[in-house]
Short mmCIF file of C-alpha atoms in Angstrom, two decimals:
data_model
loop_
_atom_site.label_atom_id
_atom_site.label_comp_id
_atom_site.label_asym_id
_atom_site.label_seq_id
_atom_site.Cartn_x
_atom_site.Cartn_y
_atom_site.Cartn_z
CA UNK P 94 15.64 -4.22 -10.99
CA UNK P 95 17.78 -1.09 -11.09
CA UNK P 96 17.38 1.82 -13.44
CA UNK P 97 19.26 5.14 -13.43
CA UNK P 98 16.01 7.13 -13.42
CA UNK P 99 15.01 5.64 -10.07
CA UNK P 100 18.09 7.10 -8.44
CA UNK P 101 16.91 10.60 -9.39
CA UNK P 102 13.53 10.40 -7.65
CA UNK P 103 11.96 10.15 -4.23
CA UNK P 104 8.89 7.92 -4.42
CA UNK P 105 5.93 7.77 -2.05
CA UNK P 106 2.74 5.77 -2.20
CA UNK P 107 -0.88 5.67 -1.01
CA UNK P 108 -3.95 3.60 -1.90
CA UNK P 109 -7.06 4.62 -3.83
CA UNK P 110 -10.02 2.85 -2.16
CA UNK P 111 -13.58 2.48 -3.45
CA UNK P 112 -16.85 2.29 -1.52
CA UNK P 113 -16.50 -1.52 -1.23
CA UNK P 114 -13.25 -0.91 0.65
CA UNK P 115 -11.29 -2.46 -2.20
CA UNK P 116 -7.96 -1.01 -3.31
CA UNK P 117 -8.56 -0.05 -6.94
CA UNK P 118 -5.24 1.69 -7.59
CA UNK P 119 -1.92 2.70 -6.11
CA UNK P 120 -1.01 6.37 -6.18
CA UNK P 121 2.71 6.82 -6.76
CA UNK P 122 4.12 10.29 -6.00
CA UNK P 123 7.28 11.13 -7.93
CA UNK P 124 9.48 13.98 -6.66
CA UNK P 125 12.78 14.71 -8.46
CA UNK P 126 15.66 14.89 -5.99
CA UNK P 127 17.17 17.76 -7.98
CA UNK P 128 14.57 20.18 -9.29
CA UNK P 129 16.98 21.63 -11.85
CA UNK P 130 17.75 18.24 -13.38
CA UNK P 131 14.70 15.95 -13.35
CA UNK P 132 14.89 12.59 -15.14
CA UNK P 133 13.37 12.18 -18.59
CA UNK P 134 9.81 10.87 -18.72
CA UNK P 135 10.82 8.10 -21.13
CA UNK P 136 13.41 6.81 -18.64
CA UNK P 137 10.91 6.92 -15.75
CA UNK P 138 8.29 5.03 -17.76
CA UNK P 139 10.87 2.45 -18.80
CA UNK P 140 11.80 1.91 -15.14
CA UNK P 141 8.14 1.57 -14.12
CA UNK P 142 7.35 -0.82 -16.97
CA UNK P 143 10.09 -3.19 -15.82
CA UNK P 144 8.37 -3.77 -12.48
CA UNK P 145 4.80 -2.56 -12.98
CA UNK P 146 3.66 -3.91 -16.37
CA UNK P 147 0.08 -3.90 -17.61
CA UNK P 148 -1.99 -6.33 -15.57
CA UNK P 149 -0.39 -5.32 -12.27
CA UNK P 150 -3.22 -2.96 -11.30
CA UNK P 151 -3.84 0.73 -11.89
CA UNK P 152 -0.97 3.09 -11.17
CA UNK P 153 -1.78 6.77 -10.61
CA UNK P 154 1.20 9.05 -11.21
CA UNK P 155 1.30 12.16 -9.03
CA UNK P 156 4.28 14.15 -10.35
CA UNK P 157 5.42 17.11 -8.26
CA UNK P 158 7.70 18.70 -10.88
CA UNK P 159 6.02 20.71 -13.65
CA UNK P 160 8.74 20.03 -16.23
CA UNK P 161 8.68 16.27 -15.67
CA UNK P 162 4.89 16.29 -15.71
CA UNK P 163 4.80 18.14 -19.03
CA UNK P 164 7.31 15.66 -20.45
CA UNK P 165 5.12 12.81 -19.18
CA UNK P 166 2.00 14.29 -20.82
CA UNK P 167 3.77 14.12 -24.15
CA UNK P 168 4.73 10.45 -23.69
CA UNK P 169 2.92 7.23 -24.50
CA UNK P 170 1.50 5.89 -21.23
CA UNK P 171 0.59 2.28 -20.56
CA UNK P 172 -3.12 1.51 -20.43
CA UNK P 173 -2.85 0.86 -16.68
CA UNK P 174 -1.20 4.21 -15.93
CA UNK P 175 -3.26 7.27 -15.00
CA UNK P 176 -1.65 10.67 -14.78
CA UNK P 177 -2.77 13.42 -12.37
CA UNK P 178 -2.98 16.95 -13.77
CA UNK P 179 -3.08 19.94 -11.38
CA UNK P 180 -6.09 22.22 -11.82
CA UNK P 181 -3.94 25.21 -12.79
CA UNK P 182 -2.60 23.32 -15.80
CA UNK P 183 -6.04 22.16 -16.86
CA UNK P 184 -7.23 25.76 -17.17
CA UNK P 185 -4.08 27.09 -18.82
CA UNK P 186 -4.35 27.24 -22.63
CA UNK P 187 -0.62 26.50 -22.94
CA UNK P 188 -1.30 22.91 -21.90
CA UNK P 189 -4.51 22.29 -23.86
CA UNK P 190 -2.86 20.64 -26.85
CA UNK P 191 -0.84 18.24 -24.70
CA UNK P 192 -3.86 17.22 -22.60
CA UNK P 193 -6.08 16.71 -25.64
CA UNK P 194 -3.42 14.78 -27.56
CA UNK P 195 -2.80 12.42 -24.64
CA UNK P 196 -6.55 11.86 -24.32
CA UNK P 197 -6.89 11.21 -28.07
CA UNK P 198 -4.09 8.63 -27.82
CA UNK P 199 -5.93 6.73 -25.09
CA UNK P 200 -4.15 8.22 -22.08
CA UNK P 201 -6.23 8.50 -18.89
CA UNK P 202 -6.04 11.67 -16.79
CA UNK P 203 -7.27 12.75 -13.37
CA UNK P 204 -7.93 16.37 -12.46
CA UNK P 205 -6.18 17.26 -9.19
CA UNK P 206 -7.81 20.06 -7.21
CA UNK P 207 -10.58 22.57 -7.86
CA UNK P 208 -9.87 24.85 -10.84
CA UNK P 209 -10.49 28.56 -10.31
CA UNK P 210 -12.25 28.84 -13.64
CA UNK P 211 -14.33 26.61 -15.89
CA UNK P 212 -12.54 23.96 -17.92
CA UNK P 213 -12.84 24.42 -21.66
CA UNK P 214 -15.11 22.08 -23.62
CA UNK P 215 -11.99 20.61 -25.26
CA UNK P 216 -10.24 19.81 -22.00
CA UNK P 217 -13.13 18.61 -19.82
CA UNK P 218 -13.58 15.22 -21.58
CA UNK P 219 -9.89 14.44 -20.97
CA UNK P 220 -10.50 13.64 -17.29
CA UNK P 221 -11.91 10.45 -15.81
CA UNK P 222 -11.96 11.62 -12.17
CA UNK P 223 -11.46 14.80 -10.18
CA UNK P 224 -9.56 14.64 -6.89
CA UNK P 225 -11.38 17.05 -4.58
CA UNK P 226 -10.09 17.72 -1.06
CA UNK P 227 -12.75 17.42 1.61
CA UNK P 228 -12.04 20.98 2.77
CA UNK P 229 -12.80 22.30 -0.73
CA UNK P 230 -15.81 20.11 -1.51
CA UNK P 231 -18.76 22.50 -1.79
CA UNK P 232 -21.25 19.66 -1.45
CA UNK P 233 -20.21 19.28 2.19
CA UNK P 234 -21.88 22.61 2.97
CA UNK P 235 -24.86 21.83 0.82
CA UNK P 236 -24.06 24.35 -1.94
CA UNK P 237 -23.99 21.54 -4.48
CA UNK P 238 -26.53 18.76 -3.82
CA UNK P 239 -25.54 15.14 -3.67
CA UNK P 240 -26.52 13.04 -6.63
CA UNK P 241 -30.19 12.02 -6.43
CA UNK P 242 -30.99 8.45 -5.41
CA UNK P 243 -27.49 7.88 -4.11
CA UNK P 244 -25.93 8.05 -7.56
CA UNK P 245 -22.34 8.95 -8.30
CA UNK P 246 -21.09 12.33 -7.17
CA UNK P 247 -19.85 14.51 -10.00
CA UNK P 248 -17.70 17.59 -10.18
CA UNK P 249 -18.17 19.55 -13.39
CA UNK P 250 -19.45 16.28 -14.85
CA UNK P 251 -16.48 14.21 -13.59
CA UNK P 252 -16.71 11.53 -10.89
CA UNK P 253 -15.13 12.57 -7.59
CA UNK P 254 -12.26 10.99 -5.65
CA UNK P 255 -12.12 12.51 -2.17
CA UNK P 256 -8.82 13.43 -0.53
CA UNK P 257 -8.24 14.87 2.93
CA UNK P 258 -10.45 12.31 4.68
CA UNK P 259 -9.26 12.01 8.30
CA UNK P 260 -12.11 10.22 10.11
CA UNK P 261 -14.60 7.41 9.67
CA UNK P 262 -17.43 9.94 9.80
CA UNK P 263 -15.91 11.98 6.96
CA UNK P 264 -15.28 8.85 4.95
CA UNK P 265 -18.83 7.53 5.35
CA UNK P 266 -20.27 10.96 4.53
CA UNK P 267 -18.14 11.14 1.38
CA UNK P 268 -19.39 7.78 0.19
CA UNK P 269 -22.99 8.82 0.94
CA UNK P 270 -22.44 11.84 -1.29
CA UNK P 271 -21.51 9.39 -4.02
CA UNK P 272 -17.75 9.78 -4.38
CA UNK P 273 -16.16 7.07 -6.49
CA UNK P 274 -13.28 6.52 -4.06
CA UNK P 275 -11.17 8.07 -1.33
CA UNK P 276 -7.47 8.79 -1.55
CA UNK P 277 -5.73 7.27 1.45
CA UNK P 278 -7.53 5.81 4.45
CA UNK P 279 -8.13 7.12 8.02
CA UNK P 280 -6.39 4.18 9.66
CA UNK P 281 -6.38 5.36 13.27
CA UNK P 282 -9.98 6.55 13.12
CA UNK P 283 -11.15 3.29 11.52
CA UNK P 284 -9.46 1.26 14.22
CA UNK P 285 -10.95 3.35 17.02
CA UNK P 286 -14.45 3.19 15.52
CA UNK P 287 -14.35 -0.48 14.56
CA UNK P 288 -16.82 -2.75 16.31
CA UNK P 289 -16.07 -6.03 14.59
CA UNK P 290 -12.93 -7.51 16.05
CA UNK P 291 -10.78 -10.18 14.54
CA UNK P 292 -12.29 -13.63 14.30
CA UNK P 293 -11.25 -14.85 17.74
CA UNK P 294 -11.26 -18.63 17.04
CA UNK P 295 -9.14 -18.06 13.93
CA UNK P 296 -6.91 -15.70 15.88
CA UNK P 297 -6.28 -18.32 18.56
CA UNK P 298 -5.43 -20.93 15.93
CA UNK P 299 -2.97 -18.61 14.16
CA UNK P 300 -1.24 -17.60 17.39
CA UNK P 301 -0.95 -21.25 18.39
CA UNK P 302 0.47 -22.16 14.98
CA UNK P 303 3.03 -19.35 15.17
CA UNK P 304 4.08 -20.62 18.58
CA UNK P 305 4.34 -24.21 17.31
CA UNK P 306 6.34 -23.16 14.26
CA UNK P 307 8.59 -21.09 16.52
CA UNK P 308 9.25 -24.23 18.62
CA UNK P 309 9.47 -26.35 15.44
CA UNK P 310 6.90 -28.86 16.70
CA UNK P 311 6.17 -32.01 14.77
CA UNK P 312 4.26 -31.61 11.51
CA UNK P 313 1.42 -33.81 12.77
CA UNK P 314 0.88 -31.43 15.71
CA UNK P 315 0.73 -28.41 13.41
CA UNK P 316 -1.69 -30.16 11.05
CA UNK P 317 -4.00 -31.06 13.93
CA UNK P 318 -4.07 -27.43 15.03
CA UNK P 319 -4.86 -26.17 11.53
CA UNK P 320 -7.68 -28.72 11.12
CA UNK P 321 -9.61 -26.77 13.77
CA UNK P 322 -10.21 -24.03 11.19
CA UNK P 323 -10.62 -25.30 7.57
CA UNK P 324 -11.29 -21.78 6.11
CA UNK P 325 -8.00 -20.66 7.64
CA UNK P 326 -6.20 -23.58 6.03
CA UNK P 327 -7.70 -22.63 2.66
CA UNK P 328 -6.63 -18.99 3.06
CA UNK P 329 -3.09 -20.04 3.95
CA UNK P 330 -2.85 -22.28 0.87
CA UNK P 331 -4.18 -19.45 -1.31
CA UNK P 332 -1.51 -17.07 -0.02
CA UNK P 333 1.31 -19.56 -0.45
CA UNK P 334 0.24 -20.46 -4.00
CA UNK P 335 -0.14 -16.81 -5.08
CA UNK P 336 2.21 -15.44 -7.77
CA UNK P 337 3.74 -13.15 -5.14
CA UNK P 338 5.31 -16.15 -3.45
CA UNK P 339 7.06 -17.25 -6.65
CA UNK P 340 7.06 -21.02 -6.10
CA UNK P 341 7.60 -23.27 -9.11
CA UNK P 342 5.34 -26.02 -7.72
CA UNK P 343 1.82 -25.88 -6.33
CA UNK P 344 1.54 -26.50 -2.60
CA UNK P 345 -1.18 -29.09 -2.05
CA UNK P 346 -1.27 -29.44 1.73
CA UNK P 347 -0.02 -27.92 4.94
CA UNK P 348 2.45 -30.81 5.32
CA UNK P 349 3.69 -30.13 1.79
CA UNK P 350 4.06 -26.43 2.65
CA UNK P 351 6.30 -27.21 5.62
CA UNK P 352 8.40 -29.64 3.57
CA UNK P 353 8.90 -27.12 0.75
CA UNK P 354 9.15 -23.91 2.74
CA UNK P 355 10.63 -24.88 6.08
CA UNK P 356 9.54 -23.44 9.40
CA UNK P 357 11.08 -19.98 9.06
CA UNK P 358 9.49 -19.14 5.72
CA UNK P 359 6.15 -20.54 6.85
CA UNK P 360 6.19 -18.24 9.88
CA UNK P 361 6.00 -15.14 7.66
CA UNK P 362 2.78 -16.34 6.03
CA UNK P 363 1.24 -17.11 9.39
CA UNK P 364 2.13 -13.55 10.35
CA UNK P 365 0.28 -12.39 7.24
CA UNK P 366 -2.79 -14.39 8.25
CA UNK P 367 -2.74 -12.86 11.72
CA UNK P 368 -2.62 -9.33 10.32
CA UNK P 369 -5.60 -10.04 8.04
CA UNK P 370 -7.88 -11.73 10.58
CA UNK P 371 -10.43 -8.93 11.00
CA UNK P 372 -13.85 -9.29 9.37
CA UNK P 373 -14.73 -5.58 9.54
CA UNK P 374 -14.99 -4.22 5.94
CA UNK P 375 -13.48 -0.91 7.06
CA UNK P 376 -10.42 -2.82 8.24
CA UNK P 377 -9.62 -4.16 4.77
CA UNK P 378 -7.51 -1.12 3.83
CA UNK P 379 -5.81 -1.32 7.25
CA UNK P 380 -4.88 -4.92 6.54
CA UNK P 381 -3.78 -3.77 3.08
CA UNK P 382 -1.45 -1.27 4.73
CA UNK P 383 0.02 -3.94 7.03
CA UNK P 384 0.76 -6.33 4.19
CA UNK P 385 2.41 -3.65 2.06
CA UNK P 386 4.52 -2.49 4.96
CA UNK P 387 5.74 -6.05 5.41
CA UNK P 388 6.52 -6.55 1.74
CA UNK P 389 8.30 -3.19 1.52
CA UNK P 390 10.40 -3.75 4.63
CA UNK P 391 11.36 -7.17 3.29
CA UNK P 392 12.43 -5.68 -0.03
CA UNK P 393 14.41 -2.93 1.70
CA UNK P 394 16.34 -5.68 3.47
CA UNK P 395 17.22 -7.36 0.19
CA UNK P 396 20.42 -5.33 -0.12
CA UNK P 397 21.79 -6.98 3.02
CA UNK P 398 21.84 -10.40 1.40
CA UNK P 399 20.61 -11.82 4.73
CA UNK P 400 17.49 -13.98 4.29
CA UNK P 401 16.78 -14.15 8.01
CA UNK P 402 16.86 -10.35 8.29
CA UNK P 403 14.48 -10.01 5.33
CA UNK P 404 12.05 -12.49 6.88
CA UNK P 405 12.08 -10.68 10.21
CA UNK P 406 11.61 -7.30 8.53
CA UNK P 407 8.55 -8.72 6.78
CA UNK P 408 7.06 -9.80 10.12
CA UNK P 409 7.90 -6.42 11.63
CA UNK P 410 6.00 -4.58 8.90
CA UNK P 411 3.02 -6.94 8.86
CA UNK P 412 2.67 -6.72 12.65
CA UNK P 413 3.12 -2.94 12.77
CA UNK P 414 -0.61 -2.21 13.15
CA UNK P 415 -1.55 -5.16 15.36
CA UNK P 416 -1.48 -3.06 18.53
CA UNK P 417 -4.22 -0.83 17.19
CA UNK P 418 -6.12 -3.61 15.42
CA UNK P 419 -6.43 -5.59 18.66
CA UNK P 420 -6.39 -2.61 21.02
CA UNK P 421 -3.38 -3.81 23.01
CA UNK P 422 0.04 -2.26 23.46
CA UNK P 423 2.84 -4.22 21.81
CA UNK P 424 4.49 -4.77 25.19
CA UNK P 425 1.50 -6.95 26.13
CA UNK P 426 0.48 -8.29 22.73
CA UNK P 427 3.89 -9.69 21.86
CA UNK P 428 4.00 -11.70 25.08
CA UNK P 429 1.48 -14.07 23.48
CA UNK P 430 2.94 -13.96 19.96
CA UNK P 431 6.55 -15.10 19.68
CA UNK P 432 8.61 -12.69 17.58
CA UNK P 433 12.35 -12.15 17.15
CA UNK P 434 13.94 -9.79 19.66
CA UNK P 435 14.71 -7.18 17.01
CA UNK P 436 11.03 -7.12 15.98
CA UNK P 437 9.98 -6.62 19.60
CA UNK P 438 12.47 -3.78 19.96
CA UNK P 439 11.16 -1.97 16.88
CA UNK P 440 7.46 -2.35 17.65
CA UNK P 441 7.34 -2.16 21.43
CA UNK P 442 10.35 0.01 22.22
CA UNK P 443 10.99 1.95 18.96
CA UNK P 444 14.65 0.95 19.12
CA UNK P 445 16.96 -1.61 17.60
CA UNK P 446 18.28 -2.31 14.10
CA UNK P 447 14.83 -2.58 12.44
CA UNK P 448 13.49 0.77 13.65
CA UNK P 449 15.22 2.78 10.84
CA UNK P 450 13.55 0.55 8.23
CA UNK P 451 10.17 1.18 9.80
CA UNK P 452 10.79 4.94 9.87
CA UNK P 453 11.71 4.87 6.18
CA UNK P 454 8.47 3.06 5.31
CA UNK P 455 6.43 5.60 7.28
CA UNK P 456 8.24 8.45 5.51
CA UNK P 457 7.37 6.93 2.13
CA UNK P 458 3.73 6.61 3.19
CA UNK P 459 3.63 10.25 4.29
CA UNK P 460 5.41 11.48 1.15
CA UNK P 461 7.74 13.93 2.91
CA UNK P 462 10.92 14.01 0.82
CA UNK P 463 13.10 15.40 3.63
CA UNK P 464 12.12 12.52 5.94
CA UNK P 465 12.71 9.96 3.18
CA UNK P 466 16.19 11.40 2.58
CA UNK P 467 17.04 11.36 6.28
CA UNK P 468 15.85 7.77 6.75
CA UNK P 469 17.69 6.61 3.64
CA UNK P 470 20.93 8.15 4.91
CA UNK P 471 20.56 6.38 8.27
CA UNK P 472 20.35 3.04 6.46
CA UNK P 473 22.98 4.03 3.88
CA UNK P 474 20.60 3.01 1.10
CA UNK P 475 20.56 4.67 -2.32
CA UNK P 476 17.33 5.98 -3.82
CA UNK P 477 17.87 3.52 -6.64
CA UNK P 478 17.66 0.64 -4.13
CA UNK P 479 14.80 2.18 -2.14
CA UNK P 480 12.61 2.90 -5.15
CA UNK P 481 13.27 -0.49 -6.74
CA UNK P 482 12.23 -2.07 -3.42
CA UNK P 483 9.03 -0.02 -3.34
CA UNK P 484 8.01 -0.98 -6.87
CA UNK P 485 8.74 -4.68 -6.27
CA UNK P 486 6.74 -4.62 -3.05
CA UNK P 487 3.72 -2.89 -4.58
CA UNK P 488 3.69 -5.33 -7.50
CA UNK P 489 3.85 -8.32 -5.15
CA UNK P 490 1.02 -6.81 -3.10
CA UNK P 491 -1.20 -6.52 -6.18
CA UNK P 492 -0.58 -10.22 -6.88
CA UNK P 493 -1.72 -11.11 -3.37
CA UNK P 494 -4.95 -9.13 -3.83
#
């Protein structure tokens, strides 16, 4: 999927996560590469619809250019698209008609930031949520009480989504105050605070299977290993038969999977199982991040036309948080898990041909346009290719969920 509008934007992404640690939406930040010539909203929506149609999960649009945002407010949004409106626009009478018209036409809006004055009675009903940064949340200091009985937190009558959460303690406190969700996830803090490790028996089985697939052992030997953990076998079959995999036939057994997929393609799904082995609820968004990194790195490698490179980039992304998830440096961890040399170089040594791909993914997670530009130039990838890869990866990830 290529669309001219994608070549005019830098895209970044982050998850919106509810109190059950489920990803309820993807926040897509859109920054025009040339502020004096942003793309038209209609063209951007057409590009998004090609890859992110209704049914692919909620998509929150965080638009950094006022002109493009105003154009978007006057467009017909899909039912799954939610548009973020900065607080200064919500209190400016010049934008009232556009906000109210979009609301009347069924468009969903989120208030971004704390307005300096009260919202008018016409504008207030337009918003489903308010994104409130932790540093600006008055309830933290007790000025505004939490909802009684643990009910939903509200801000001027709107449910709250908390941003700026950097620790497990802040996250837990936000949920206790009744926020509907948090924007982003304190990955490093969650990993450090986590007490529930990965399911060790399952972990041992997965590592053994990866080693056997790497050596291309007999199918009977692999099946015998997998039989030690029936729930793991079920999870593997569920992943392989998901729409994200795109197979035209249903895989009915592990033997069938090997016959259809081959050893190399099977290895990537074992890598996915390894990265999602933790049973700690707070680790779910961490595992989410790992999977999306893998899918995005794989899609970024699509331009090379090299299937082996794409497969190895997937493993590199999926494994990118294993050192922190299992509290071991990659130099030690990857001695027990066979990976391609280029993957080892990127994860353990921060060198090699895959390191620039990993840096690009991190730049897109952080949303710093300068870093995205620099990483794209290193890989000689166009923004058209990069953004198409991001949208494909996020759609595939929603199908896995």
